[in-house]
Short mmCIF file of N, CA and C in Angstrom, two decimals:
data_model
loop_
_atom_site.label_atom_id
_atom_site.label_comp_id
_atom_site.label_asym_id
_atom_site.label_seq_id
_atom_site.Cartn_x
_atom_site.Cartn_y
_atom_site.Cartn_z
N UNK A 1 16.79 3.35 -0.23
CA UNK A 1 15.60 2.52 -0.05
C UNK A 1 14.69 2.70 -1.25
N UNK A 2 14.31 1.73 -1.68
CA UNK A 2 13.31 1.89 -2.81
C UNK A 2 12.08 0.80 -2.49
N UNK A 3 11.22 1.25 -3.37
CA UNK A 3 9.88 0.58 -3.03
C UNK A 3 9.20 0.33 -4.37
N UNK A 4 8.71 -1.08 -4.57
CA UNK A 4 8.59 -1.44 -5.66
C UNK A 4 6.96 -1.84 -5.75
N UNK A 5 6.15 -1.42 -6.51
CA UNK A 5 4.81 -1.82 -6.24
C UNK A 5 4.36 -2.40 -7.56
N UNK A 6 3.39 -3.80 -7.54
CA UNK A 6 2.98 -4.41 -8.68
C UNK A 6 1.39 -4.71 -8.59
N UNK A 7 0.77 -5.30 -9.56
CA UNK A 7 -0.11 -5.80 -9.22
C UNK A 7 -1.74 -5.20 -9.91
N UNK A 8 -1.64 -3.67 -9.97
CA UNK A 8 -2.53 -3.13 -10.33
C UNK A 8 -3.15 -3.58 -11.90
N UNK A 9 -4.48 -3.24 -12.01
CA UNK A 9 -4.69 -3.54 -13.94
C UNK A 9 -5.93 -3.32 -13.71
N UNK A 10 -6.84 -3.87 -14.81
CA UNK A 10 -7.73 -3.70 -15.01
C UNK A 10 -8.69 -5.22 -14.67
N UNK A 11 -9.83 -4.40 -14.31
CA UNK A 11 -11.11 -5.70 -13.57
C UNK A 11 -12.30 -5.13 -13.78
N UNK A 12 -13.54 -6.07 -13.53
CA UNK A 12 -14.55 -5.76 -13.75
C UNK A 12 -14.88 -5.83 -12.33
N UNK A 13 -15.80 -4.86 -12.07
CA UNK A 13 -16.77 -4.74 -10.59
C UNK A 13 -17.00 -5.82 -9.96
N UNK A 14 -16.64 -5.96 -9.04
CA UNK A 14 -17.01 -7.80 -8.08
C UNK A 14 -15.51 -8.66 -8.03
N UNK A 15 -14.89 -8.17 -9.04
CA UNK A 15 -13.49 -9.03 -8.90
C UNK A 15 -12.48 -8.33 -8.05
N UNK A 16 -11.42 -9.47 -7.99
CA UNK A 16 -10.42 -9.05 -7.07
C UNK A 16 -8.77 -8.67 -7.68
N UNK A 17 -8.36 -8.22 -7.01
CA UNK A 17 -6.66 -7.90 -7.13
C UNK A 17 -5.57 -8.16 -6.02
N UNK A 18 -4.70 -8.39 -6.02
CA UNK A 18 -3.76 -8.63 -4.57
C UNK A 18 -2.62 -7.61 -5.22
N UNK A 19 -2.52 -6.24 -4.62
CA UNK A 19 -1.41 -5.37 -4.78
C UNK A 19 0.03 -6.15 -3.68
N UNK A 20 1.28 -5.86 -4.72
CA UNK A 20 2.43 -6.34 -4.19
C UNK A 20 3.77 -5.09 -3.82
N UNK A 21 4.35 -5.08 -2.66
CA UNK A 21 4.89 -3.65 -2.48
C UNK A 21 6.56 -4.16 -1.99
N UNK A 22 7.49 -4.48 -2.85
CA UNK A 22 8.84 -5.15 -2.16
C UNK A 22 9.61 -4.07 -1.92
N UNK A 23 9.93 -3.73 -0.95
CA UNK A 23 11.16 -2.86 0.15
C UNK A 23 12.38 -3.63 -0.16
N UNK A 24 13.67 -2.51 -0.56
CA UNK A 24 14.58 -3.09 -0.84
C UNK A 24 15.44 -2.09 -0.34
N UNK A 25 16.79 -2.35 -0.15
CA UNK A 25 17.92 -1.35 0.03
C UNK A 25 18.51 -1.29 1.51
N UNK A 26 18.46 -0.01 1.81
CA UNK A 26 19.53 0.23 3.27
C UNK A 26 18.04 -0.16 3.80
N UNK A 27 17.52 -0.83 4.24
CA UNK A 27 16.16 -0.80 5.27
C UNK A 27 15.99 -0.74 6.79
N UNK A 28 17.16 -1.34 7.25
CA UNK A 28 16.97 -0.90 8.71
C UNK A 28 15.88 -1.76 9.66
N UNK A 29 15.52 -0.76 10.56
CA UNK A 29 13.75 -1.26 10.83
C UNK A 29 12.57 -0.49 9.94
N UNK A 30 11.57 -1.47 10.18
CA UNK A 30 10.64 -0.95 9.51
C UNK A 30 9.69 -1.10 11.00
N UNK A 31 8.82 0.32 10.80
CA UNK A 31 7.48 0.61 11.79
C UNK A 31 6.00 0.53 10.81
N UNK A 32 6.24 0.81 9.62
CA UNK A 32 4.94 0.10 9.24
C UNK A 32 5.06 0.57 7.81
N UNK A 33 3.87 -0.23 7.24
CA UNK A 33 3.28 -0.42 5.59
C UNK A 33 2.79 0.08 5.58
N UNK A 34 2.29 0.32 4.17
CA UNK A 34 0.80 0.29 4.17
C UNK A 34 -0.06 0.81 2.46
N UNK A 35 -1.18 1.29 2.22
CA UNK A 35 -1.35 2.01 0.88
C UNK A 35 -2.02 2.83 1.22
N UNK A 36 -1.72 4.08 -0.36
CA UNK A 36 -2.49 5.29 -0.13
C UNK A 36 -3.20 5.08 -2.00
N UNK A 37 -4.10 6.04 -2.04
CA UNK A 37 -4.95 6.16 -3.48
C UNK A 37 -4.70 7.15 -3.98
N UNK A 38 -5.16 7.87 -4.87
CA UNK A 38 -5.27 8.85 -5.74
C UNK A 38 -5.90 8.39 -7.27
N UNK A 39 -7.23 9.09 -6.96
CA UNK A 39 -7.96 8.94 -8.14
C UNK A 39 -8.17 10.15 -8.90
N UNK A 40 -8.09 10.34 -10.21
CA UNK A 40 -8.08 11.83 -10.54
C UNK A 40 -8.76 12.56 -10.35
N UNK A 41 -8.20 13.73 -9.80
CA UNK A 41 -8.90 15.35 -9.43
C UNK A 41 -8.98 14.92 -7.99
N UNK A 42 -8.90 13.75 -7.54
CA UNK A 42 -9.04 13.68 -5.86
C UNK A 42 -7.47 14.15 -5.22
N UNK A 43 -7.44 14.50 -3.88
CA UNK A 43 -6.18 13.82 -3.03
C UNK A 43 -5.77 13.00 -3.07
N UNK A 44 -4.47 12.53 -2.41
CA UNK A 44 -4.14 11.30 -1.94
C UNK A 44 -4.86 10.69 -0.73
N UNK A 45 -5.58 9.64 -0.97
CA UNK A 45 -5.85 9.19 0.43
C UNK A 45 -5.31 8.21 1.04
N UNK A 46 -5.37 7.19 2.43
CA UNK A 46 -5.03 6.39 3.38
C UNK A 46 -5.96 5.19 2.81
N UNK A 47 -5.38 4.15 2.61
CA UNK A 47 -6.03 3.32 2.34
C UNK A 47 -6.47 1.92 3.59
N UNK A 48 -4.93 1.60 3.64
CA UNK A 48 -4.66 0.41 4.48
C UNK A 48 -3.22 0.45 4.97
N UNK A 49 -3.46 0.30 6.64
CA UNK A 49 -1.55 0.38 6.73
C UNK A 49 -1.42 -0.91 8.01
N UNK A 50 -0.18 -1.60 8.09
CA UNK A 50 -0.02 -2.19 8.67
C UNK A 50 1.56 -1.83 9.86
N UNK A 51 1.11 -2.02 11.06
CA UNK A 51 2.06 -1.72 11.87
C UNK A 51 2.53 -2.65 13.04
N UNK A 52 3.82 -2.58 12.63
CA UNK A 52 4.33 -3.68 13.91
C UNK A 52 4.23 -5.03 13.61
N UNK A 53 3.99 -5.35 12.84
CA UNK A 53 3.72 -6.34 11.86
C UNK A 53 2.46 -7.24 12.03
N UNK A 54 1.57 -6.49 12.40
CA UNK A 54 0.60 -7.17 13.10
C UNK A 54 -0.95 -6.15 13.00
N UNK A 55 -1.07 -5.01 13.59
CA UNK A 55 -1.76 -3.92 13.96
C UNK A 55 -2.43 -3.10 12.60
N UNK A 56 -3.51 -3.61 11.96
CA UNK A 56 -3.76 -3.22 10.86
C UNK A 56 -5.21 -2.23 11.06
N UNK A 57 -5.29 -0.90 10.63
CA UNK A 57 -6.21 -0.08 9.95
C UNK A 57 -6.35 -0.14 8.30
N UNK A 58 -7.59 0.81 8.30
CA UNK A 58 -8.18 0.24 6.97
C UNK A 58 -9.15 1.95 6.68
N UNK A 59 -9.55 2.43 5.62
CA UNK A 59 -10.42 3.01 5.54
C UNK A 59 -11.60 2.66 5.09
N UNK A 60 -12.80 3.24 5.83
CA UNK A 60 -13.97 3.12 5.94
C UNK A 60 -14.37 2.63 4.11
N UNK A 61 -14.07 3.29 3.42
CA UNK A 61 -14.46 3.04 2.37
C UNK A 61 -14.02 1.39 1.47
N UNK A 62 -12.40 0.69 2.55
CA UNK A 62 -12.43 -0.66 1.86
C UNK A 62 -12.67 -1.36 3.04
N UNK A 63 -12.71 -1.26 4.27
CA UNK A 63 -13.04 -2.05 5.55
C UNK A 63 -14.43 -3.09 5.42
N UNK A 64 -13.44 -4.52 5.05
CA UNK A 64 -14.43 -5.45 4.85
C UNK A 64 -13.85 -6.33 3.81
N UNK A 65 -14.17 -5.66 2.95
CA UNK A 65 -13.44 -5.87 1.17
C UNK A 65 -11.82 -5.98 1.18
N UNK A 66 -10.87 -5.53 2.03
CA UNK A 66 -9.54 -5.15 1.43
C UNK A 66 -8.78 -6.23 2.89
N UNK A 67 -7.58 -6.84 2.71
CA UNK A 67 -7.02 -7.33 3.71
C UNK A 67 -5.24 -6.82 3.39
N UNK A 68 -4.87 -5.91 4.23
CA UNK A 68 -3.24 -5.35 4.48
C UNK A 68 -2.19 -6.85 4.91
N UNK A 69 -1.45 -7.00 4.80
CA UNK A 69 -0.56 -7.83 5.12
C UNK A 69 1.04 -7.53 4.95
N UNK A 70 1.75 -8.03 5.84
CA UNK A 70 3.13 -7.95 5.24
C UNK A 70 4.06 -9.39 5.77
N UNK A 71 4.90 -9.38 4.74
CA UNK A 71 6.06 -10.15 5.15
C UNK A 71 7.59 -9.58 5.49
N UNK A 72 7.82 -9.97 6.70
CA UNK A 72 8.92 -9.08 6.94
C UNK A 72 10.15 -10.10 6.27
N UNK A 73 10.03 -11.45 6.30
CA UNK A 73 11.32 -11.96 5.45
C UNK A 73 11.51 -12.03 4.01
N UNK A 74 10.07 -11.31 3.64
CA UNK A 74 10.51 -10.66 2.26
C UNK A 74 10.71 -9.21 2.36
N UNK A 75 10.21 -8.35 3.52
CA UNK A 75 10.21 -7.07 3.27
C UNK A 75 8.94 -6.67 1.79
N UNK A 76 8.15 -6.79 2.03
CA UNK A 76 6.94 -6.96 1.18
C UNK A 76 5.88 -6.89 1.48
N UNK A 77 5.04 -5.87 1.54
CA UNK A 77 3.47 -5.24 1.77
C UNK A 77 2.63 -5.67 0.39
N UNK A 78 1.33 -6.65 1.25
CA UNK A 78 0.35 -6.80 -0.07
C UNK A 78 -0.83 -6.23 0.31
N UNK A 79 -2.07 -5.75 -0.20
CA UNK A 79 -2.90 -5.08 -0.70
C UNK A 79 -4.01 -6.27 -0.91
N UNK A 80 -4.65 -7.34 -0.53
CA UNK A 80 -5.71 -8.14 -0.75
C UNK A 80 -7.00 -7.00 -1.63
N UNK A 81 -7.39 -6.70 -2.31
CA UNK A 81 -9.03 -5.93 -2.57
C UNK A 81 -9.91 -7.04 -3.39
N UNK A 82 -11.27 -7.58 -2.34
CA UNK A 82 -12.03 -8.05 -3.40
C UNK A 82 -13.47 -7.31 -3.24
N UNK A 83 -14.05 -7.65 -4.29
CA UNK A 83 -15.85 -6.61 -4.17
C UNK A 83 -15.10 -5.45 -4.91
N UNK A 84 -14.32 -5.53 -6.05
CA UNK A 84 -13.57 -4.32 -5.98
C UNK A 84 -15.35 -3.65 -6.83
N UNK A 85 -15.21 -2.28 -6.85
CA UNK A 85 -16.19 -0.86 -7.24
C UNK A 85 -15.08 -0.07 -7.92
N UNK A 86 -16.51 0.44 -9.21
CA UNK A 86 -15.47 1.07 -9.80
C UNK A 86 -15.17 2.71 -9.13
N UNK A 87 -15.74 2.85 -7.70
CA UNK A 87 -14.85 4.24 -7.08
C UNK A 87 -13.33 3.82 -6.30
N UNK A 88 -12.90 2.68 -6.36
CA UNK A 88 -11.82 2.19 -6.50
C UNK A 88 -10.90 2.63 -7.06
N UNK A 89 -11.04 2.87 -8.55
CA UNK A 89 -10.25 3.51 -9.02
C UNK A 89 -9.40 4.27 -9.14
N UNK A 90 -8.23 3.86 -9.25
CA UNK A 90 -7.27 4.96 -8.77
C UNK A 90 -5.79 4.61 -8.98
N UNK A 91 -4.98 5.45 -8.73
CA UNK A 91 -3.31 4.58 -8.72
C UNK A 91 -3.15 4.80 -6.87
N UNK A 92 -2.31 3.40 -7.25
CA UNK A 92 -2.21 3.15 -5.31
C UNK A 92 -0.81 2.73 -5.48
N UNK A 93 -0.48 3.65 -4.13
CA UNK A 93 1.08 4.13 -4.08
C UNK A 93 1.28 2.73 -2.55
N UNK A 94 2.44 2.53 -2.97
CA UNK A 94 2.41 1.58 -1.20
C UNK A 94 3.50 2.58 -0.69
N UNK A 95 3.86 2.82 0.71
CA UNK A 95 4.75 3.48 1.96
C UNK A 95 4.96 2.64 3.07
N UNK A 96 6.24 2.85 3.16
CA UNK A 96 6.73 2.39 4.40
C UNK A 96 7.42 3.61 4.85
N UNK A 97 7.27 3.33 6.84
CA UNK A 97 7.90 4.33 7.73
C UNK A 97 9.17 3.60 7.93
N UNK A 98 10.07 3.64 8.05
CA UNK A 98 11.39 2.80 8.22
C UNK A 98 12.58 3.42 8.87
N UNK A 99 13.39 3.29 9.41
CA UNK A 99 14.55 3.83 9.74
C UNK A 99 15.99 3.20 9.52
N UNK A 100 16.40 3.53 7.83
CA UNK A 100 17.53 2.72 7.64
C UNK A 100 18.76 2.82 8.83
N UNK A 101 19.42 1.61 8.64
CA UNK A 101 20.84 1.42 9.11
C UNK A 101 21.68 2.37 8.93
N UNK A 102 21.53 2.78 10.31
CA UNK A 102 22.80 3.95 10.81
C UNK A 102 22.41 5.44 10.80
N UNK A 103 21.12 5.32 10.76
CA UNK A 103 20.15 6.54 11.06
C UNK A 103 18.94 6.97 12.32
N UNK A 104 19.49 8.18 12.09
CA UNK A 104 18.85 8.28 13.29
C UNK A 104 17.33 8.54 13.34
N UNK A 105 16.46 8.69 12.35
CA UNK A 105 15.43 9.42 12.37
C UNK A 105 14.48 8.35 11.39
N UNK A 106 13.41 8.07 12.00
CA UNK A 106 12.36 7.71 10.99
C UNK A 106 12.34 8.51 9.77
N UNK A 107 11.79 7.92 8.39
CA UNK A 107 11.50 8.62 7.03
C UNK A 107 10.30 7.91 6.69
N UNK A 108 9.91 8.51 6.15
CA UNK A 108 8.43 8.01 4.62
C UNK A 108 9.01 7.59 3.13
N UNK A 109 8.71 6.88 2.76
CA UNK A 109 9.13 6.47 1.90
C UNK A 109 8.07 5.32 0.79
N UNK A 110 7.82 5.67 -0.42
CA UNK A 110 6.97 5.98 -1.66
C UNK A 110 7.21 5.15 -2.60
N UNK A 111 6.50 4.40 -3.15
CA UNK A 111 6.17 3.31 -4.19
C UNK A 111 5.92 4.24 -5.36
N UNK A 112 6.73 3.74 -6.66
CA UNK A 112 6.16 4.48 -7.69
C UNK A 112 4.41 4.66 -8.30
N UNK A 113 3.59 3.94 -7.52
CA UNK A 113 2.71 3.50 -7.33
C UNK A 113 1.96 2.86 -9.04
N UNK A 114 1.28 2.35 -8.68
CA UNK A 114 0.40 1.05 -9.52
C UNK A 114 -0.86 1.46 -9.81
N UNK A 115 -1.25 1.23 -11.36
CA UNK A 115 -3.08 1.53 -11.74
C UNK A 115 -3.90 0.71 -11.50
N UNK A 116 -4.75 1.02 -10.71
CA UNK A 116 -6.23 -0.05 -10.80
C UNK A 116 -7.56 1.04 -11.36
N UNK A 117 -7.97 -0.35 -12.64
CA UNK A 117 -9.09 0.26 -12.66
C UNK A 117 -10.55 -0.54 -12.83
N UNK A 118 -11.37 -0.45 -12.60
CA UNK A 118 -12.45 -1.11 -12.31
C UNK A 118 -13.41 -0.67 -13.13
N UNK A 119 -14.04 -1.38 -13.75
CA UNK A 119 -15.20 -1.22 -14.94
C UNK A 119 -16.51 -1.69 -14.27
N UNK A 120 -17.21 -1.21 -14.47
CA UNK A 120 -18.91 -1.25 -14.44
C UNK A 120 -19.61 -2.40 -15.11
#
């Protein structure tokens, strides 16, 4: 399973980006999307995840500004962010929970993840 993430670059404060996340390989089912951040010297955090293909959380910090989505007949998680701020900043990894074909056990599974950065 691999996970392919696009989309990230550079913007000025107030503009927008649509992050793109295509799932490919043994995939199986999928139980959910979603993105995480990492801005330097921070953790990784939870950004936006989508579950069931429907059931979307968000963190407090883009709730409003950011819209999660997926397509399951592409197998493809997008990332809507507008109002972007430059504490935005960060590389954003996309994940899916999935359980390929002929397995028994849910896994996590990691986007090489994508730069956004936001200017003042």
């Amino acid at each position: 399973v691999q996970l392919q993430a696009s989309g990230g670059g550079l913007v000025q404060a107030g503009g927008s980006l649509r992050l793109s996340c295509v799932i490919s390989g043994n995939i199986g089912s999928i139980s959910s999307m979603g993105w995480y951040r990492q801005a330097p010297g921070n953790q990784r955090e939870a950004v936006a995840s989508i579950t069931g293909g429907s059931s979307t959380n968000y963190a407090d910090s883009v709730k409003g500004r950011s819209t999660v989505s997926g397509d399951n007949a592409k197998n493809t998680v997008y990332l809507q962010m507008n109002s972007l701020k430059p504490e935005d900043t960060a590389v954003y990894y996309c994940n899916a929970n999935l359980r390929p074909a002929g397995a028994w056990s849910w896994r996590n599974y990691w986007g090489q993840g994508t730069h956004v950065t936001v200017s003042s």
